[in-house]
Amino acid sequence: MENSQKGFIPVMLTPFLDNGNIDFTALTQLTEIYLQAGSSGLFANCLSSEMFELTDRERIQAIKHVLKVVDGAVPVVATGTFGGAISRQADFVKEVSDLGVEAVIAITGLLADENDSDEVFDENVFDLLNQTDNIPIGFYECPVPYKRVLKPQQLSNFVDTGRVIYHKDTCLDLAQIKEKLALTQGHKFGLYDAYIVHAVESLEAGSAGLSCIQGNYFPELIVWLCDHYNDSSVAEEVKIVQQFLIDNMDVMHNVYPIVSKYFLQKRGLDISTFTRRAVGNFSPRVMKAVEKLFDDYTSLRSELNIQVYI
């Protein structure tokens, strides 16, 4: 995850059958789509995967399945902390690590209560590190159950241990991103930005790549942006792509991930829009907005001559 090549790390969806069970056939096809698009890694068992609606057994099954499909082609990271005593979280971190992931992701909002101080949080992080041998760890500033954003010096202190190699940042603040990058420079560590609004600026500042929900609509477009953000020959096209992503943020976030699954249906993936998480009403108005997004993307993709798997 710490390689110098700018890359896209998809936050993977979990396809379900209409009866609510995991659709492993669709999960295979979806994983292949991410790979064919040129993703440089995968983030399995994350919020987009509806990880809080999965049982521990299903989490392990899904991660194991993704690893089997990937077969070493790219690194895979996966969440391994789901609350409770640090010792309990450490046990599941070890279980996830044993599957063969590159790093196990710790949810910042589950390592301390919302009202706990940074000192309590830091103590819990170091406790987790001490209880998990030499397992590579990453952080995700997940908005659920609450969003705890790491301060730049905190992140630096954790990276200095040599154990933290990955961070999915959701601070939405480019100045903080730059400070985090400056303080962690020189380490085997990658910061992946989730905020598409400043994607190009974040890449220019030194982020290792992007890890955003937009990749669950058109992963090849996010890969294209990571590949060309600094290419002067397509500078105008980069601006167009960045603006396209900004202009469609509301559409892509509304009743997500139902909308992204519907978008993937439009692309040709045999995936149900079933979700276990209650995210709102997939109304005709929302559906129409997604269909317009699909049409607009199809035109943009054609203009950029981007190849797609489906």
mmCIF file with all atom_site columns, N, CA, C and O in Angstrom, residues 145-182:
data_model
loop_
_atom_site.group_PDB
_atom_site.id
_atom_site.type_symbol
_atom_site.label_atom_id
_atom_site.label_alt_id
_atom_site.label_comp_id
_atom_site.label_asym_id
_atom_site.label_entity_id
_atom_site.label_seq_id
_atom_site.pdbx_PDB_ins_code
_atom_site.Cartn_x
_atom_site.Cartn_y
_atom_site.Cartn_z
_atom_site.occupancy
_atom_site.B_iso_or_equiv
_atom_site.pdbx_formal_charge
_atom_site.auth_seq_id
_atom_site.auth_comp_id
_atom_site.auth_asym_id
_atom_site.auth_atom_id
_atom_site.pdbx_PDB_model_num
ATOM 1   N N  . PRO A 1 145 ? -19.466 4.470  14.004 1.00 0.00 ? 145 PRO A N  1
ATOM 2   C CA . PRO A 1 145 ? -20.625 5.040  14.701 1.00 0.00 ? 145 PRO A CA 1
ATOM 3   C C  . PRO A 1 145 ? -20.537 6.552  14.902 1.00 0.00 ? 145 PRO A C  1
ATOM 4   O O  . PRO A 1 145 ? -21.536 7.220  15.127 1.00 0.00 ? 145 PRO A O  1
ATOM 5   N N  . TYR A 1 146 ? -19.322 7.090  14.849 1.00 0.00 ? 146 TYR A N  1
ATOM 6   C CA . TYR A 1 146 ? -19.101 8.534  14.799 1.00 0.00 ? 146 TYR A CA 1
ATOM 7   C C  . TYR A 1 146 ? -17.751 8.727  14.150 1.00 0.00 ? 146 TYR A C  1
ATOM 8   O O  . TYR A 1 146 ? -16.923 7.810  14.118 1.00 0.00 ? 146 TYR A O  1
ATOM 9   N N  . LYS A 1 147 ? -17.517 9.911  13.584 1.00 0.00 ? 147 LYS A N  1
ATOM 10  C CA . LYS A 1 147 ? -16.256 10.118 12.872 1.00 0.00 ? 147 LYS A CA 1
ATOM 11  C C  . LYS A 1 147 ? -15.216 10.748 13.794 1.00 0.00 ? 147 LYS A C  1
ATOM 12  O O  . LYS A 1 147 ? -15.369 11.885 14.228 1.00 0.00 ? 147 LYS A O  1
ATOM 13  N N  . ARG A 1 148 ? -14.161 9.993  14.071 1.00 0.00 ? 148 ARG A N  1
ATOM 14  C CA . ARG A 1 148 ? -13.026 10.520 14.824 1.00 0.00 ? 148 ARG A CA 1
ATOM 15  C C  . ARG A 1 148 ? -11.884 10.716 13.831 1.00 0.00 ? 148 ARG A C  1
ATOM 16  O O  . ARG A 1 148 ? -11.327 9.760  13.303 1.00 0.00 ? 148 ARG A O  1
ATOM 17  N N  . VAL A 1 149 ? -11.551 11.966 13.590 1.00 0.00 ? 149 VAL A N  1
ATOM 18  C CA . VAL A 1 149 ? -10.482 12.310 12.657 1.00 0.00 ? 149 VAL A CA 1
ATOM 19  C C  . VAL A 1 149 ? -9.161  12.395 13.418 1.00 0.00 ? 149 VAL A C  1
ATOM 20  O O  . VAL A 1 149 ? -9.076  13.057 14.456 1.00 0.00 ? 149 VAL A O  1
ATOM 21  N N  . LEU A 1 150 ? -8.157  11.716 12.907 1.00 0.00 ? 150 LEU A N  1
ATOM 22  C CA . LEU A 1 150 ? -6.848  11.752 13.543 1.00 0.00 ? 150 LEU A CA 1
ATOM 23  C C  . LEU A 1 150 ? -6.164  13.084 13.280 1.00 0.00 ? 150 LEU A C  1
ATOM 24  O O  . LEU A 1 150 ? -6.144  13.574 12.152 1.00 0.00 ? 150 LEU A O  1
ATOM 25  N N  . LYS A 1 151 ? -5.605  13.668 14.316 1.00 0.00 ? 151 LYS A N  1
ATOM 26  C CA . LYS A 1 151 ? -4.803  14.868 14.142 1.00 0.00 ? 151 LYS A CA 1
ATOM 27  C C  . LYS A 1 151 ? -3.480  14.472 13.477 1.00 0.00 ? 151 LYS A C  1
ATOM 28  O O  . LYS A 1 151 ? -3.002  13.343 13.643 1.00 0.00 ? 151 LYS A O  1
ATOM 29  N N  . PRO A 1 152 ? -2.898  15.370 12.708 1.00 0.00 ? 152 PRO A N  1
ATOM 30  C CA . PRO A 1 152 ? -1.656  15.028 12.008 1.00 0.00 ? 152 PRO A CA 1
ATOM 31  C C  . PRO A 1 152 ? -0.577  14.455 12.920 1.00 0.00 ? 152 PRO A C  1
ATOM 32  O O  . PRO A 1 152 ? 0.063   13.452 12.562 1.00 0.00 ? 152 PRO A O  1
ATOM 33  N N  . GLN A 1 153 ? -0.373  15.024 14.091 1.00 0.00 ? 153 GLN A N  1
ATOM 34  C CA . GLN A 1 153 ? 0.680   14.518 14.972 1.00 0.00 ? 153 GLN A CA 1
ATOM 35  C C  . GLN A 1 153 ? 0.326   13.136 15.514 1.00 0.00 ? 153 GLN A C  1
ATOM 36  O O  . GLN A 1 153 ? 1.212   12.297 15.703 1.00 0.00 ? 153 GLN A O  1
ATOM 37  N N  . GLN A 1 154 ? -0.955  12.901 15.762 1.00 0.00 ? 154 GLN A N  1
ATOM 38  C CA . GLN A 1 154 ? -1.372  11.563 16.193 1.00 0.00 ? 154 GLN A CA 1
ATOM 39  C C  . GLN A 1 154 ? -1.002  10.521 15.140 1.00 0.00 ? 154 GLN A C  1
ATOM 40  O O  . GLN A 1 154 ? -0.391  9.496  15.452 1.00 0.00 ? 154 GLN A O  1
ATOM 41  N N  . LEU A 1 155 ? -1.397  10.795 13.902 1.00 0.00 ? 155 LEU A N  1
ATOM 42  C CA . LEU A 1 155 ? -1.101  9.854  12.833 1.00 0.00 ? 155 LEU A CA 1
ATOM 43  C C  . LEU A 1 155 ? 0.402   9.635  12.711 1.00 0.00 ? 155 LEU A C  1
ATOM 44  O O  . LEU A 1 155 ? 0.867   8.497  12.561 1.00 0.00 ? 155 LEU A O  1
ATOM 45  N N  . SER A 1 156 ? 1.147   10.713 12.795 1.00 0.00 ? 156 SER A N  1
ATOM 46  C CA . SER A 1 156 ? 2.605   10.611 12.711 1.00 0.00 ? 156 SER A CA 1
ATOM 47  C C  . SER A 1 156 ? 3.167   9.710  13.801 1.00 0.00 ? 156 SER A C  1
ATOM 48  O O  . SER A 1 156 ? 4.035   8.865  13.548 1.00 0.00 ? 156 SER A O  1
ATOM 49  N N  . ASN A 1 157 ? 2.653   9.864  15.007 1.00 0.00 ? 157 ASN A N  1
ATOM 50  C CA . ASN A 1 157 ? 3.133   9.035  16.125 1.00 0.00 ? 157 ASN A CA 1
ATOM 51  C C  . ASN A 1 157 ? 2.864   7.557  15.876 1.00 0.00 ? 157 ASN A C  1
ATOM 52  O O  . ASN A 1 157 ? 3.688   6.699  16.204 1.00 0.00 ? 157 ASN A O  1
ATOM 53  N N  . PHE A 1 158 ? 1.705   7.257  15.302 1.00 0.00 ? 158 PHE A N  1
ATOM 54  C CA . PHE A 1 158 ? 1.359   5.862  15.024 1.00 0.00 ? 158 PHE A CA 1
ATOM 55  C C  . PHE A 1 158 ? 2.223   5.305  13.879 1.00 0.00 ? 158 PHE A C  1
ATOM 56  O O  . PHE A 1 158 ? 2.711   4.178  13.947 1.00 0.00 ? 158 PHE A O  1
ATOM 57  N N  . VAL A 1 159 ? 2.411   6.099  12.849 1.00 0.00 ? 159 VAL A N  1
ATOM 58  C CA . VAL A 1 159 ? 3.219   5.661  11.708 1.00 0.00 ? 159 VAL A CA 1
ATOM 59  C C  . VAL A 1 159 ? 4.667   5.445  12.130 1.00 0.00 ? 159 VAL A C  1
ATOM 60  O O  . VAL A 1 159 ? 5.350   4.533  11.627 1.00 0.00 ? 159 VAL A O  1
ATOM 61  N N  . ASP A 1 160 ? 5.138   6.253  13.076 1.00 0.00 ? 160 ASP A N  1
ATOM 62  C CA . ASP A 1 160 ? 6.514   6.128  13.565 1.00 0.00 ? 160 ASP A CA 1
ATOM 63  C C  . ASP A 1 160 ? 6.811   4.756  14.183 1.00 0.00 ? 160 ASP A C  1
ATOM 64  O O  . ASP A 1 160 ? 7.971   4.351  14.273 1.00 0.00 ? 160 ASP A O  1
ATOM 65  N N  . THR A 1 161 ? 5.764   4.037  14.583 1.00 0.00 ? 161 THR A N  1
ATOM 66  C CA . THR A 1 161 ? 5.973   2.708  15.171 1.00 0.00 ? 161 THR A CA 1
ATOM 67  C C  . THR A 1 161 ? 6.413   1.692  14.116 1.00 0.00 ? 161 THR A C  1
ATOM 68  O O  . THR A 1 161 ? 6.901   0.604  14.458 1.00 0.00 ? 161 THR A O  1
ATOM 69  N N  . GLY A 1 162 ? 6.203   2.020  12.831 1.00 0.00 ? 162 GLY A N  1
ATOM 70  C CA . GLY A 1 162 ? 6.503   1.079  11.765 1.00 0.00 ? 162 GLY A CA 1
ATOM 71  C C  . GLY A 1 162 ? 5.402   0.071  11.515 1.00 0.00 ? 162 GLY A C  1
ATOM 72  O O  . GLY A 1 162 ? 5.515   -0.773 10.624 1.00 0.00 ? 162 GLY A O  1
ATOM 73  N N  . ARG A 1 163 ? 4.331   0.154  12.277 1.00 0.00 ? 163 ARG A N  1
ATOM 74  C CA . ARG A 1 163 ? 3.240   -0.815 12.175 1.00 0.00 ? 163 ARG A CA 1
ATOM 75  C C  . ARG A 1 163 ? 2.094   -0.318 11.300 1.00 0.00 ? 163 ARG A C  1
ATOM 76  O O  . ARG A 1 163 ? 1.329   -1.118 10.763 1.00 0.00 ? 163 ARG A O  1
ATOM 77  N N  . VAL A 1 164 ? 1.950   0.990  11.177 1.00 0.00 ? 164 VAL A N  1
ATOM 78  C CA . VAL A 1 164 ? 0.812   1.567  10.453 1.00 0.00 ? 164 VAL A CA 1
ATOM 79  C C  . VAL A 1 164 ? 1.254   1.903  9.031  1.00 0.00 ? 164 VAL A C  1
ATOM 80  O O  . VAL A 1 164 ? 2.117   2.750  8.815  1.00 0.00 ? 164 VAL A O  1
ATOM 81  N N  . ILE A 1 165 ? 0.648   1.228  8.044  1.00 0.00 ? 165 ILE A N  1
ATOM 82  C CA . ILE A 1 165 ? 1.079   1.405  6.657  1.00 0.00 ? 165 ILE A CA 1
ATOM 83  C C  . ILE A 1 165 ? -0.008  2.006  5.767  1.00 0.00 ? 165 ILE A C  1
ATOM 84  O O  . ILE A 1 165 ? 0.253   2.312  4.602  1.00 0.00 ? 165 ILE A O  1
ATOM 85  N N  . TYR A 1 166 ? -1.208  2.218  6.300  1.00 0.00 ? 166 TYR A N  1
ATOM 86  C CA . TYR A 1 166 ? -2.336  2.639  5.464  1.00 0.00 ? 166 TYR A CA 1
ATOM 87  C C  . TYR A 1 166 ? -3.234  3.563  6.275  1.00 0.00 ? 166 TYR A C  1
ATOM 88  O O  . TYR A 1 166 ? -3.438  3.374  7.478  1.00 0.00 ? 166 TYR A O  1
ATOM 89  N N  . HIS A 1 167 ? -3.777  4.576  5.600  1.00 0.00 ? 167 HIS A N  1
ATOM 90  C CA . HIS A 1 167 ? -4.746  5.454  6.247  1.00 0.00 ? 167 HIS A CA 1
ATOM 91  C C  . HIS A 1 167 ? -5.752  5.929  5.211  1.00 0.00 ? 167 HIS A C  1
ATOM 92  O O  . HIS A 1 167 ? -5.379  6.512  4.190  1.00 0.00 ? 167 HIS A O  1
ATOM 93  N N  . LYS A 1 168 ? -7.033  5.662  5.470  1.00 0.00 ? 168 LYS A N  1
ATOM 94  C CA . LYS A 1 168 ? -8.097  6.223  4.640  1.00 0.00 ? 168 LYS A CA 1
ATOM 95  C C  . LYS A 1 168 ? -8.595  7.480  5.332  1.00 0.00 ? 168 LYS A C  1
ATOM 96  O O  . LYS A 1 168 ? -9.196  7.420  6.400  1.00 0.00 ? 168 LYS A O  1
ATOM 97  N N  . ASP A 1 169 ? -8.300  8.614  4.714  1.00 0.00 ? 169 ASP A N  1
ATOM 98  C CA . ASP A 1 169 ? -8.560  9.908  5.343  1.00 0.00 ? 169 ASP A CA 1
ATOM 99  C C  . ASP A 1 169 ? -9.904  10.477 4.912  1.00 0.00 ? 169 ASP A C  1
ATOM 100 O O  . ASP A 1 169 ? -10.217 10.510 3.716  1.00 0.00 ? 169 ASP A O  1
ATOM 101 N N  . THR A 1 170 ? -10.680 10.936 5.904  1.00 0.00 ? 170 THR A N  1
ATOM 102 C CA . THR A 1 170 ? -11.974 11.545 5.605  1.00 0.00 ? 170 THR A CA 1
ATOM 103 C C  . THR A 1 170 ? -12.117 12.914 6.273  1.00 0.00 ? 170 THR A C  1
ATOM 104 O O  . THR A 1 170 ? -13.217 13.363 6.533  1.00 0.00 ? 170 THR A O  1
ATOM 105 N N  . CYS A 1 171 ? -10.990 13.578 6.517  1.00 0.00 ? 171 CYS A N  1
ATOM 106 C CA . CYS A 1 171 ? -11.047 14.860 7.229  1.00 0.00 ? 171 CYS A CA 1
ATOM 107 C C  . CYS A 1 171 ? -11.646 15.973 6.377  1.00 0.00 ? 171 CYS A C  1
ATOM 108 O O  . CYS A 1 171 ? -12.102 16.986 6.911  1.00 0.00 ? 171 CYS A O  1
ATOM 109 N N  . LEU A 1 172 ? -11.632 15.834 5.053  1.00 0.00 ? 172 LEU A N  1
ATOM 110 C CA . LEU A 1 172 ? -12.194 16.808 4.101  1.00 0.00 ? 172 LEU A CA 1
ATOM 111 C C  . LEU A 1 172 ? -11.426 18.123 4.097  1.00 0.00 ? 172 LEU A C  1
ATOM 112 O O  . LEU A 1 172 ? -11.921 19.139 3.582  1.00 0.00 ? 172 LEU A O  1
ATOM 113 N N  . ASP A 1 173 ? -10.229 18.140 4.657  1.00 0.00 ? 173 ASP A N  1
ATOM 114 C CA . ASP A 1 173 ? -9.451  19.362 4.856  1.00 0.00 ? 173 ASP A CA 1
ATOM 115 C C  . ASP A 1 173 ? -8.080  19.184 4.207  1.00 0.00 ? 173 ASP A C  1
ATOM 116 O O  . ASP A 1 173 ? -7.235  18.442 4.713  1.00 0.00 ? 173 ASP A O  1
ATOM 117 N N  . LEU A 1 174 ? -7.861  19.870 3.092  1.00 0.00 ? 174 LEU A N  1
ATOM 118 C CA . LEU A 1 174 ? -6.613  19.707 2.346  1.00 0.00 ? 174 LEU A CA 1
ATOM 119 C C  . LEU A 1 174 ? -5.395  20.139 3.160  1.00 0.00 ? 174 LEU A C  1
ATOM 120 O O  . LEU A 1 174 ? -4.323  19.529 3.050  1.00 0.00 ? 174 LEU A O  1
ATOM 121 N N  . ALA A 1 175 ? -5.551  21.161 3.990  1.00 0.00 ? 175 ALA A N  1
ATOM 122 C CA . ALA A 1 175 ? -4.425  21.611 4.819  1.00 0.00 ? 175 ALA A CA 1
ATOM 123 C C  . ALA A 1 175 ? -3.987  20.512 5.782  1.00 0.00 ? 175 ALA A C  1
ATOM 124 O O  . ALA A 1 175 ? -2.791  20.281 5.984  1.00 0.00 ? 175 ALA A O  1
ATOM 125 N N  . GLN A 1 176 ? -4.979  19.827 6.372  1.00 0.00 ? 176 GLN A N  1
ATOM 126 C CA . GLN A 1 176 ? -4.659  18.706 7.272  1.00 0.00 ? 176 GLN A CA 1
ATOM 127 C C  . GLN A 1 176 ? -3.994  17.563 6.505  1.00 0.00 ? 176 GLN A C  1
ATOM 128 O O  . GLN A 1 176 ? -3.054  16.930 7.003  1.00 0.00 ? 176 GLN A O  1
ATOM 129 N N  . ILE A 1 177 ? -4.493  17.306 5.317  1.00 0.00 ? 177 ILE A N  1
ATOM 130 C CA . ILE A 1 177 ? -3.902  16.253 4.480  1.00 0.00 ? 177 ILE A CA 1
ATOM 131 C C  . ILE A 1 177 ? -2.422  16.547 4.251  1.00 0.00 ? 177 ILE A C  1
ATOM 132 O O  . ILE A 1 177 ? -1.562  15.674 4.412  1.00 0.00 ? 177 ILE A O  1
ATOM 133 N N  . LYS A 1 178 ? -2.122  17.778 3.884  1.00 0.00 ? 178 LYS A N  1
ATOM 134 C CA . LYS A 1 178 ? -0.744  18.163 3.601  1.00 0.00 ? 178 LYS A CA 1
ATOM 135 C C  . LYS A 1 178 ? 0.133   18.015 4.836  1.00 0.00 ? 178 LYS A C  1
ATOM 136 O O  . LYS A 1 178 ? 1.293   17.573 4.750  1.00 0.00 ? 178 LYS A O  1
ATOM 137 N N  . GLU A 1 179 ? -0.403  18.374 5.993  1.00 0.00 ? 179 GLU A N  1
ATOM 138 C CA . GLU A 1 179 ? 0.376   18.250 7.228  1.00 0.00 ? 179 GLU A CA 1
ATOM 139 C C  . GLU A 1 179 ? 0.623   16.779 7.563  1.00 0.00 ? 179 GLU A C  1
ATOM 140 O O  . GLU A 1 179 ? 1.725   16.399 7.978  1.00 0.00 ? 179 GLU A O  1
ATOM 141 N N  . LYS A 1 180 ? -0.381  15.958 7.378  1.00 0.00 ? 180 LYS A N  1
ATOM 142 C CA . LYS A 1 180 ? -0.222  14.520 7.623  1.00 0.00 ? 180 LYS A CA 1
ATOM 143 C C  . LYS A 1 180 ? 0.832   13.926 6.693  1.00 0.00 ? 180 LYS A C  1
ATOM 144 O O  . LYS A 1 180 ? 1.662   13.112 7.107  1.00 0.00 ? 180 LYS A O  1
ATOM 145 N N  . LEU A 1 181 ? 0.803   14.345 5.445  1.00 0.00 ? 181 LEU A N  1
ATOM 146 C CA . LEU A 1 181 ? 1.774   13.837 4.479  1.00 0.00 ? 181 LEU A CA 1
ATOM 147 C C  . LEU A 1 181 ? 3.191   14.280 4.838  1.00 0.00 ? 181 LEU A C  1
ATOM 148 O O  . LEU A 1 181 ? 4.141   13.493 4.739  1.00 0.00 ? 181 LEU A O  1
ATOM 149 N N  . ALA A 1 182 ? 3.342   15.528 5.266  1.00 0.00 ? 182 ALA A N  1
ATOM 150 C CA . ALA A 1 182 ? 4.665   16.036 5.629  1.00 0.00 ? 182 ALA A CA 1
ATOM 151 C C  . ALA A 1 182 ? 5.239   15.288 6.830  1.00 0.00 ? 182 ALA A C  1
ATOM 152 O O  . ALA A 1 182 ? 6.429   14.942 6.861  1.00 0.00 ? 182 ALA A O  1
#
